[in-house]
Structure formats: C-alpha cells, structure tokens
Short mmCIF file of C-alpha atoms and ligand atoms in Angstrom, two decimals:
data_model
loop_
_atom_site.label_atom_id
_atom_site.label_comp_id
_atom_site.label_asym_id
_atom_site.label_seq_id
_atom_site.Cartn_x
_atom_site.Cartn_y
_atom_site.Cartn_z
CA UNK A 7 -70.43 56.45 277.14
CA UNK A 8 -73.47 55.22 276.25
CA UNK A 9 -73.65 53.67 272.72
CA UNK A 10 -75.98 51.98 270.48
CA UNK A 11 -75.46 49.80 267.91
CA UNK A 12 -77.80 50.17 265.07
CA UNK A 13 -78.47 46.53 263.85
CA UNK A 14 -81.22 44.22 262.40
CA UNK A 15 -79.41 41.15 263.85
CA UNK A 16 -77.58 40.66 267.48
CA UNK A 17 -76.62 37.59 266.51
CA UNK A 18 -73.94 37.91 263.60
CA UNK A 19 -70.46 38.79 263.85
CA UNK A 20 -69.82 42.23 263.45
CA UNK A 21 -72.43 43.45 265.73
CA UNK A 22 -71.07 41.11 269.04
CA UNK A 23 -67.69 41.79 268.30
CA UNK A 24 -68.50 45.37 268.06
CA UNK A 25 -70.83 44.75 271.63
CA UNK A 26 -68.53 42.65 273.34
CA UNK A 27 -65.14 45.15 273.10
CA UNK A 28 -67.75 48.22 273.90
CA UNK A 29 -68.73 46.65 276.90
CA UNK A 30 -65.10 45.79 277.50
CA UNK A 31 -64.10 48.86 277.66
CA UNK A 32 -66.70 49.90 280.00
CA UNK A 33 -69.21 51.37 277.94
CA UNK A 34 -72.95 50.68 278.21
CA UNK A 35 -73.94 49.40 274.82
CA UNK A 36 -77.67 48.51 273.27
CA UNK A 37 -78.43 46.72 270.03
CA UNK A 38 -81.23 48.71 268.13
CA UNK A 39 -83.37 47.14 265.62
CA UNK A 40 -83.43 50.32 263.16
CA UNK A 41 -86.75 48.49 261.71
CA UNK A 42 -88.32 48.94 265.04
CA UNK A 43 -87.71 52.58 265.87
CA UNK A 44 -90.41 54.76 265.58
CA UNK A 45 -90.38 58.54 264.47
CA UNK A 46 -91.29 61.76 266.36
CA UNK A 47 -90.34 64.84 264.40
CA UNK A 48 -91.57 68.04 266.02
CA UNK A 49 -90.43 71.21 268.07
CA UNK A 50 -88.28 68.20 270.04
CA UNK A 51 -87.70 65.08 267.89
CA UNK A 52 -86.89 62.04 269.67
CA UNK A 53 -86.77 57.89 268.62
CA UNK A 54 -89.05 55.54 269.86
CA UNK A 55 -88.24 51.83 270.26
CA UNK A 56 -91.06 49.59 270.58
CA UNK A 57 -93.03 51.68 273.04
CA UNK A 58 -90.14 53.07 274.47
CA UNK A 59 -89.19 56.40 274.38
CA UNK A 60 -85.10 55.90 273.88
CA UNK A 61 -82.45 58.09 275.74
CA UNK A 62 -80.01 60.28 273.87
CA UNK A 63 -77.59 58.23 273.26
CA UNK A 64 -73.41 59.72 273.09
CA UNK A 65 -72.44 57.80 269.89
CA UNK A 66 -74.09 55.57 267.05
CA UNK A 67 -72.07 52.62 265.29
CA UNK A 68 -74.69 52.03 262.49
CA UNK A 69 -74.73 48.66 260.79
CA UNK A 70 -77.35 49.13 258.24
CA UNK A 71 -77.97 46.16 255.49
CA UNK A 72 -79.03 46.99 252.06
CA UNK A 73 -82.32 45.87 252.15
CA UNK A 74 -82.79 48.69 254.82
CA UNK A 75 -81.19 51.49 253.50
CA UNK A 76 -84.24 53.91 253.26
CA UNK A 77 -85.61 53.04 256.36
CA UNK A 78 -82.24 53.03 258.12
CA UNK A 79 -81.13 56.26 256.51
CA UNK A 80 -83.94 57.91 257.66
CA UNK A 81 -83.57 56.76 261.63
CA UNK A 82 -79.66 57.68 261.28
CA UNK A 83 -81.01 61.26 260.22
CA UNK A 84 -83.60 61.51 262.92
CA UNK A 85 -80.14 60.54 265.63
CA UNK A 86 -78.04 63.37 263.57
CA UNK A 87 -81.07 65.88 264.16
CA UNK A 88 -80.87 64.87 267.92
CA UNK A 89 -77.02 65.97 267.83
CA UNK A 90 -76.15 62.67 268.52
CA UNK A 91 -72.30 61.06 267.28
CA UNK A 92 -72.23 58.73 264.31
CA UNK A 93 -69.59 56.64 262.36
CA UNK A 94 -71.85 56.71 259.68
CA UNK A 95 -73.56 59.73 258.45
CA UNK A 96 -77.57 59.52 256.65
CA UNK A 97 -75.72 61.21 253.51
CA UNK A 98 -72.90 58.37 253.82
CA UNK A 99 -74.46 56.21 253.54
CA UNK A 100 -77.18 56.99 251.06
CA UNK A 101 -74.16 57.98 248.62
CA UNK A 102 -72.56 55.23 248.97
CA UNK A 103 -75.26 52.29 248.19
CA UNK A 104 -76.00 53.41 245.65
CA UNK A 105 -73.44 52.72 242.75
CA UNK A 106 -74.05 55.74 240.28
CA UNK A 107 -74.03 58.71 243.05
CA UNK A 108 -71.25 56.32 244.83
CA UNK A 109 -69.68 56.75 241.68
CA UNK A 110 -70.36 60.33 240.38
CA UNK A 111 -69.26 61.76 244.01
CA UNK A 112 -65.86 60.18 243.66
CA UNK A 113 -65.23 61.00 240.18
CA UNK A 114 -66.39 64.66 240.93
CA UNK A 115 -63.53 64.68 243.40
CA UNK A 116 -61.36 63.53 241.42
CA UNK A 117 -61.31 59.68 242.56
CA UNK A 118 -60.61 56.94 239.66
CA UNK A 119 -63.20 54.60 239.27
CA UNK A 120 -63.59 52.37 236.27
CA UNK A 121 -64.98 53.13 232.88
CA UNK A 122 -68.35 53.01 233.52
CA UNK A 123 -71.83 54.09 231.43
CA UNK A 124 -75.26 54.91 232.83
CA UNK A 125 -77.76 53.85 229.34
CA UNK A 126 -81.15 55.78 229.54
CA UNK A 127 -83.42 53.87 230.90
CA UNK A 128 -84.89 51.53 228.36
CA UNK A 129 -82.23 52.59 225.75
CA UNK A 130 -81.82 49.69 222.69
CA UNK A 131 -78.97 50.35 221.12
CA UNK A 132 -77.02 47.96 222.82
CA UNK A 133 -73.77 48.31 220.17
CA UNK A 134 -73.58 51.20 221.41
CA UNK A 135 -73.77 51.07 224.69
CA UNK A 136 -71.14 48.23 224.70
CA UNK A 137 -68.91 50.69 222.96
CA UNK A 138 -69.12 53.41 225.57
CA UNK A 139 -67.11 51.33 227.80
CA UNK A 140 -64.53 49.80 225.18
CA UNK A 141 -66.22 46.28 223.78
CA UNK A 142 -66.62 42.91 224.98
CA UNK A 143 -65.82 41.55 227.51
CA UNK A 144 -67.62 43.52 229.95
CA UNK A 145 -69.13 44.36 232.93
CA UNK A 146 -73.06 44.87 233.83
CA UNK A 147 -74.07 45.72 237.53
CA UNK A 148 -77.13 46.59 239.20
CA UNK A 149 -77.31 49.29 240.67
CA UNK A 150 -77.90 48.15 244.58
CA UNK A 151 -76.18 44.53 244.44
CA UNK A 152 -74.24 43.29 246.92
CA UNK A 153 -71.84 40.52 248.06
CA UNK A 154 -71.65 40.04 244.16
CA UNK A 155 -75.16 39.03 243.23
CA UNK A 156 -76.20 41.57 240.64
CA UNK A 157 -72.81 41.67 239.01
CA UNK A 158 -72.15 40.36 235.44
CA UNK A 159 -69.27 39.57 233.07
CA UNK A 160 -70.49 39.65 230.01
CA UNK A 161 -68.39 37.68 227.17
CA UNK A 162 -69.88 37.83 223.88
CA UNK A 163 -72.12 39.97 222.23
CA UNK A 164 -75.33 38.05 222.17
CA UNK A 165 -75.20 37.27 225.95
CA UNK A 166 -74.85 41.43 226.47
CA UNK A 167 -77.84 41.83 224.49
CA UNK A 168 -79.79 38.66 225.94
CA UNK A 169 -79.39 40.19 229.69
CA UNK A 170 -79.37 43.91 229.00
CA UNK A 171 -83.15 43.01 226.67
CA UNK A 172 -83.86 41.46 230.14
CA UNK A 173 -83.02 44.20 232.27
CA UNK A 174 -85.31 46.78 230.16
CA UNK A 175 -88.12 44.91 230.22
CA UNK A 176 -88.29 44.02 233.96
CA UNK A 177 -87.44 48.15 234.17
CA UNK A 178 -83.83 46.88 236.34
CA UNK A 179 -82.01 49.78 236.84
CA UNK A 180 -77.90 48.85 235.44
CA UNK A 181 -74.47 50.36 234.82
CA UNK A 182 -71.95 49.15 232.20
CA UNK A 183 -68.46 49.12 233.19
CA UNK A 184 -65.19 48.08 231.89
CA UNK A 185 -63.36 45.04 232.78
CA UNK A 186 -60.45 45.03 234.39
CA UNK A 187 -59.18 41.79 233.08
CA UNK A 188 -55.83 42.45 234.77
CA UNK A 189 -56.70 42.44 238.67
CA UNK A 190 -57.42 38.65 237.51
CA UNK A 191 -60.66 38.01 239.84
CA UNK A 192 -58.68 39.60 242.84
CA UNK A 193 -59.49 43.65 244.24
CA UNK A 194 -58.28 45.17 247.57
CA UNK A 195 -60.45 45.57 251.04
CA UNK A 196 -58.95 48.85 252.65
CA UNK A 197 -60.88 49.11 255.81
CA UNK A 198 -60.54 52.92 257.17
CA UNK A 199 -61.45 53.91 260.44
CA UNK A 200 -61.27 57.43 261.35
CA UNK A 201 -59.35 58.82 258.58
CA UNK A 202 -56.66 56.33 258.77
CA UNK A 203 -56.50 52.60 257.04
CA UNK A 204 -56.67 50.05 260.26
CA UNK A 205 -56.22 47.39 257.99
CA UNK A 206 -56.15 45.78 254.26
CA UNK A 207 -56.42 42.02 252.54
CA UNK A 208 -56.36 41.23 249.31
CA UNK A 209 -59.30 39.00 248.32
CA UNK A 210 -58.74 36.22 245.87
CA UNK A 211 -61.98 34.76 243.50
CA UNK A 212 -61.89 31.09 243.45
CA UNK A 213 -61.13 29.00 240.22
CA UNK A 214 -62.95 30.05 237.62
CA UNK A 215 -64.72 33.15 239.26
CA UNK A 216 -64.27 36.92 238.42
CA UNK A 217 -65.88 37.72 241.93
CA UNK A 218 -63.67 38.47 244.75
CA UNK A 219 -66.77 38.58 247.05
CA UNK A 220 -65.89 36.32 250.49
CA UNK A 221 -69.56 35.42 250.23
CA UNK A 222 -68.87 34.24 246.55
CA UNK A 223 -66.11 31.80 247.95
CA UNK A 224 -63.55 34.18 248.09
CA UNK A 225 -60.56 34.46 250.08
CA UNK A 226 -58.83 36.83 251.72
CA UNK A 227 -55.35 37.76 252.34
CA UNK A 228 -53.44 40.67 254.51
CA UNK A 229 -51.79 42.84 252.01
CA UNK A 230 -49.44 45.64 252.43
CA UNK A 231 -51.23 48.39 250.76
CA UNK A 232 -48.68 51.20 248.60
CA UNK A 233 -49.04 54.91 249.75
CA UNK A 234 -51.00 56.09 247.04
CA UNK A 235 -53.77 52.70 247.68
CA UNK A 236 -53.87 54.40 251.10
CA UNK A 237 -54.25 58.10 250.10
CA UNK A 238 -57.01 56.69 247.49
CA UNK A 239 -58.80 54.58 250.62
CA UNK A 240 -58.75 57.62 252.96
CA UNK A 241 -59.81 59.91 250.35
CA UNK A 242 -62.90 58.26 249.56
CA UNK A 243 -63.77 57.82 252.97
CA UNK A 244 -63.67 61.29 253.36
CA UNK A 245 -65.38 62.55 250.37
CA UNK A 246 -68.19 59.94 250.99
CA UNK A 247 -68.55 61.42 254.49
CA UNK A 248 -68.10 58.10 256.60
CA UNK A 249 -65.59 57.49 259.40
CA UNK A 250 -66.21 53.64 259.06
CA UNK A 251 -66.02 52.28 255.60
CA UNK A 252 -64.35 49.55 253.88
CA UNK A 253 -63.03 50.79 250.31
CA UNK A 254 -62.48 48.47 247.32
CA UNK A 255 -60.20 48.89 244.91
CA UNK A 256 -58.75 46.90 241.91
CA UNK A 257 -55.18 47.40 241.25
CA UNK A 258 -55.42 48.18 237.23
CA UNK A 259 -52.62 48.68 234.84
CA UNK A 260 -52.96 52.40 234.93
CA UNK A 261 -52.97 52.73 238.59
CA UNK A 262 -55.50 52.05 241.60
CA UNK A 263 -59.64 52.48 240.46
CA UNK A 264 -61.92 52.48 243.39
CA UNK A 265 -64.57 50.32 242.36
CA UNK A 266 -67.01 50.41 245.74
CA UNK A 267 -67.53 51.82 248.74
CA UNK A 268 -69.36 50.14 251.70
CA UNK A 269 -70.82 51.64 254.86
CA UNK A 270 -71.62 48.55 256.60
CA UNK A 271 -68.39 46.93 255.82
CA UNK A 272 -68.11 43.13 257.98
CA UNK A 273 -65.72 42.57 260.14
CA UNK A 274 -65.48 38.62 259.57
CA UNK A 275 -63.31 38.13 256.99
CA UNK A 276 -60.88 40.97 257.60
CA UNK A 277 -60.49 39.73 260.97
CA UNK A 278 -59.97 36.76 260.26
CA UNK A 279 -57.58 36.95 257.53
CA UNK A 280 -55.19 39.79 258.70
CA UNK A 281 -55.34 38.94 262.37
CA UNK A 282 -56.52 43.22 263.49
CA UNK A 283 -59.33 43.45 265.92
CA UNK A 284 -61.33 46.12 263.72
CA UNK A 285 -63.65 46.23 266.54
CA UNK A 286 -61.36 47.82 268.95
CA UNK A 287 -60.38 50.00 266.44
CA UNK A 288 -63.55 51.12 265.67
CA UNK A 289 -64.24 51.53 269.87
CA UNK A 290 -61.21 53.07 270.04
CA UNK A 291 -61.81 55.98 267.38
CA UNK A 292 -65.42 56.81 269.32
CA UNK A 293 -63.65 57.00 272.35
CA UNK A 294 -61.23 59.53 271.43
CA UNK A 295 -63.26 61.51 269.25
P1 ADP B 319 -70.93 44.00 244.97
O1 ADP B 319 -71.51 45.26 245.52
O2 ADP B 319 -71.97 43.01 244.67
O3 ADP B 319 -69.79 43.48 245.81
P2 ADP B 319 -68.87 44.89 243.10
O4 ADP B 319 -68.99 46.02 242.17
O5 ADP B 319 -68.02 45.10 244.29
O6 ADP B 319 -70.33 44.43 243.54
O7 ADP B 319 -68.35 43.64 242.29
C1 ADP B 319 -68.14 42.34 242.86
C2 ADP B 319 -66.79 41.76 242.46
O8 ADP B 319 -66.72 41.58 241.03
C3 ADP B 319 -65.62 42.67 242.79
O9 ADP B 319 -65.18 42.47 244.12
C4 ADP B 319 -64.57 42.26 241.75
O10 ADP B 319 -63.87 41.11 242.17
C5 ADP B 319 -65.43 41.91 240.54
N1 ADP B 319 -65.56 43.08 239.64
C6 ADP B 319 -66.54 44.01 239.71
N2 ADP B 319 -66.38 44.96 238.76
C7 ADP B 319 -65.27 44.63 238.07
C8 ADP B 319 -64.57 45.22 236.96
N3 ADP B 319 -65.01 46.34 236.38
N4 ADP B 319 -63.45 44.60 236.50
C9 ADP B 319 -63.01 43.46 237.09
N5 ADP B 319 -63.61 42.86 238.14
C10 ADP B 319 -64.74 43.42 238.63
MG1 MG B 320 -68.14 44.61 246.36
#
C-alpha cells in the first residue's frame, strides 16, 4: 500500500514509530507536511506538495496538532474528496478539538460528560454562572487547550471572578465544568483503534497537581479498563467518527464521564507505560480494512 503520514514533524515519536512499522511491513510510506500541501479543487481535485503534484495515495494516518486544525482539516477533506482511506475523518476531527461540539455530540448520543456550562459570551454574572455547575471548587477550560494549558481549578470565589473578568475582556472563549474531586488528579487514556480498545493506562497528576496531563508531569500506568469504560471508549470513537482516537475519561462516583476526546492521540506515553506497540496496531487495522 502506499501510505502517507500526515505530519508537521518527522522527527517526534509517533510519526517514526508509525513510519518505521509501515515500512516494516512492506508498505511504502511518505511524511506530508499538511502546512505545505497546496489545493486544487475543480472538475478533478488533486493535492499539491511543494511543486509536486502528489499521487493518490491508498490510506492516510493523519497526525494533525492543534495549532493546525483548520488548515489540516481542510487538506484531510480535500484526501476524503479524492476517495482516499483515512483513520481520521475532516468531521473527526473538527468535532473533536473543539470542546463544546466535542461535548454536545457526545451528550446528544447519549455519552456522560461532566457538568459543564457554556456563559454567553461576555456574560457578568459570574454567581451565577458558578452555580450552573454546582459551586466552588470548579473547573474553567478554554475551549482549544491542550496537554493541560488552558485548564483551571478554580478554588474560591474571588479567583473565579478574577480569571473569568479576564477571559471577557481579552474576548477568550471558556466552559465551566464541575470538578470531579473524586478521580483525585488521576483520569483514564483508552486508546481505540478500529472500533476496539488496543490499550489503556491510568495517568496519575504529580503532588499537588489536578492535571493528569504526561506533559504536566504526569504518569502513566496500564490499567485494566471495566466493560462499561470500554463500551463508553468505543462509543465515542464511533459517534465522533474516528477510527484512531485516544478517549479520556475520569472514573466519577456516579459512573465513567468522558471528559475529552483526541484525534491526534501520542503514542509515547502509552507505549511506554503499558508495554503495546500502538503503532502496529494502528498498521495493522489499515491493512485489514
Ligand atoms: P487538555 O485538553 O488540556 O488535556 P482536559 O480537559 O483533558 O484538557 O483537562 C486536563 C486534565 O485536567 C485532565 O486530564 C484531568 O486530569 C484534569 N481535569 C480536567 N477537567 C476536570 C474535571 N472536571 N474534574 C477533575 N479533573 C479534571
Ligand atoms: Mg486532556
């Protein structure tokens, strides 16, 4: 098969892991720089990549950062209008970056997610707002933050109204959402492949964090996940419309809430901590699909 692997950077992990065990298994494999491809829409559409007009490729493995989503959305489109394969659909993963329609497509399908309130933009009435989602403490997110930059646990009342006065002014776009004081700074990394759950750690914030983030200092454990963990995880694969995704959930005392979804989930950490090679996995599923 031919297959290209839609990334900004050939150097980091996920993308030579995801190289090397392509090329392993005989494939012909190409890094593409989804910054660099150029556009052609027309009676026939095609991609070109610095000058060069690319071949249809058989399959996509997209590994699209945040800070390219549009962009990189729109390329991943342009390969779906070519009929070409892709672990990661242009609706996938525009519904999933974003946190509210992340959100409002799961809980539309019934998927738990957290207590969580939009406020209008520029609304003032912070008491109130903080009482949508049950009091202090709580949580405030942006609403593209990742690797737990943008997220907030808010403690007292003052600090809410401190950050949220910020927010308004500098017209940041936020969410409000409960805190789930029992998960105790740890959540769960299912990692789904293909409709099934290839692997699972538990990550574990570091002393006197809330963030479970690996980048945040994290650390990771394999976990055995229960059956309904695993129904939730494939479920919101599915829903979201990705065959690659890594699904995060904290374990609450009324059951499983999703809280994120992510289409460009790394392979470093789970890897390393549960001892799975993700990448074959992910190979693998292309191959017999
Ligand atoms: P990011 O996209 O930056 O990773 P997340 O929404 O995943 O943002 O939040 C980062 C981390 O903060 C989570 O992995 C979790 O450990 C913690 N966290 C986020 N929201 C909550 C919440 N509502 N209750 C408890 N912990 C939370
Ligand atoms: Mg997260």
């Amino acid at each position: 098969m031919l297959i290209y692997i839609l990334s900004r950077h050939s150097d980091s992990y996920s993308t030579k892991r995801l190289f090397e065990v392509a090329k392993l298994n005989g494939h012909q494999v190409r890094i593409i720089d989804h910054m660099k491809c150029e556009l052609k829409i027309g009676f026939q559409s095609h991609i070109f990549y610095q000058g060069e007009k690319l071949k249809k490729p058989d399959y996509i493995i997209p590994r699209i950062g945040s800070s390219a989503t549009f962009y990189g959305s729109n390329v991943l489109r342009q390969f779906e209008m070519m009929k070409v394969k892709t672990v990661v659909s242009a609706e996938g993963l525009l519904k999933s970056r974003d946190k509210l329609r992340a959100s409002q497509n799961m809980v539309f399908n019934n998927i738990e997610v957290p207590k969580t309130y939009f406020p209008a933009p520029y609304q003032e009435n912070f008491q109130y707002m903080i009482n949508q989602v049950g009091g202090i403490p709580l949580i405030v997110k942006l609403l593209e933050g990742t690797q737990g930059l943008g997220v907030y646990l808010l403690e007292n009342k003052n600090e809410a109204k401190k950050i949220l006065e910020k927010f308004n002014l500098s017209n940041t776009h936020y969410l409000l959402q409960e805190y789930i004081a029992e998960s105790k700074g740890t959540d769960v990394r299912a990692f789904v492949v293909g409709g099934k759950v290839v692997a699972a750690m538990k990550r574990i914030a570091s002393e006197g964090e809330f963030r479970s983030n690996i980048h945040r200092g994290g650390r990771g454990e394999q976990v055995e996940l229960t059956s309904a963990e695993k129904f939730l995880a494939i479920k919101t694969a599915r829903i979201l419309n990705l065959d690659v995704a890594g699904i995060d959930i904290l374990q609450s005392n009324r059951g499983p809430l999703v809280l994120e979804v992510n289409s460009s989930p790394g392979l470093e950490g789970i890897e390393k901590y549960t001892d799975i090679d993700i990448a074959k996995a992910i190979v693998e599923y292309i191959e017999s699909n």
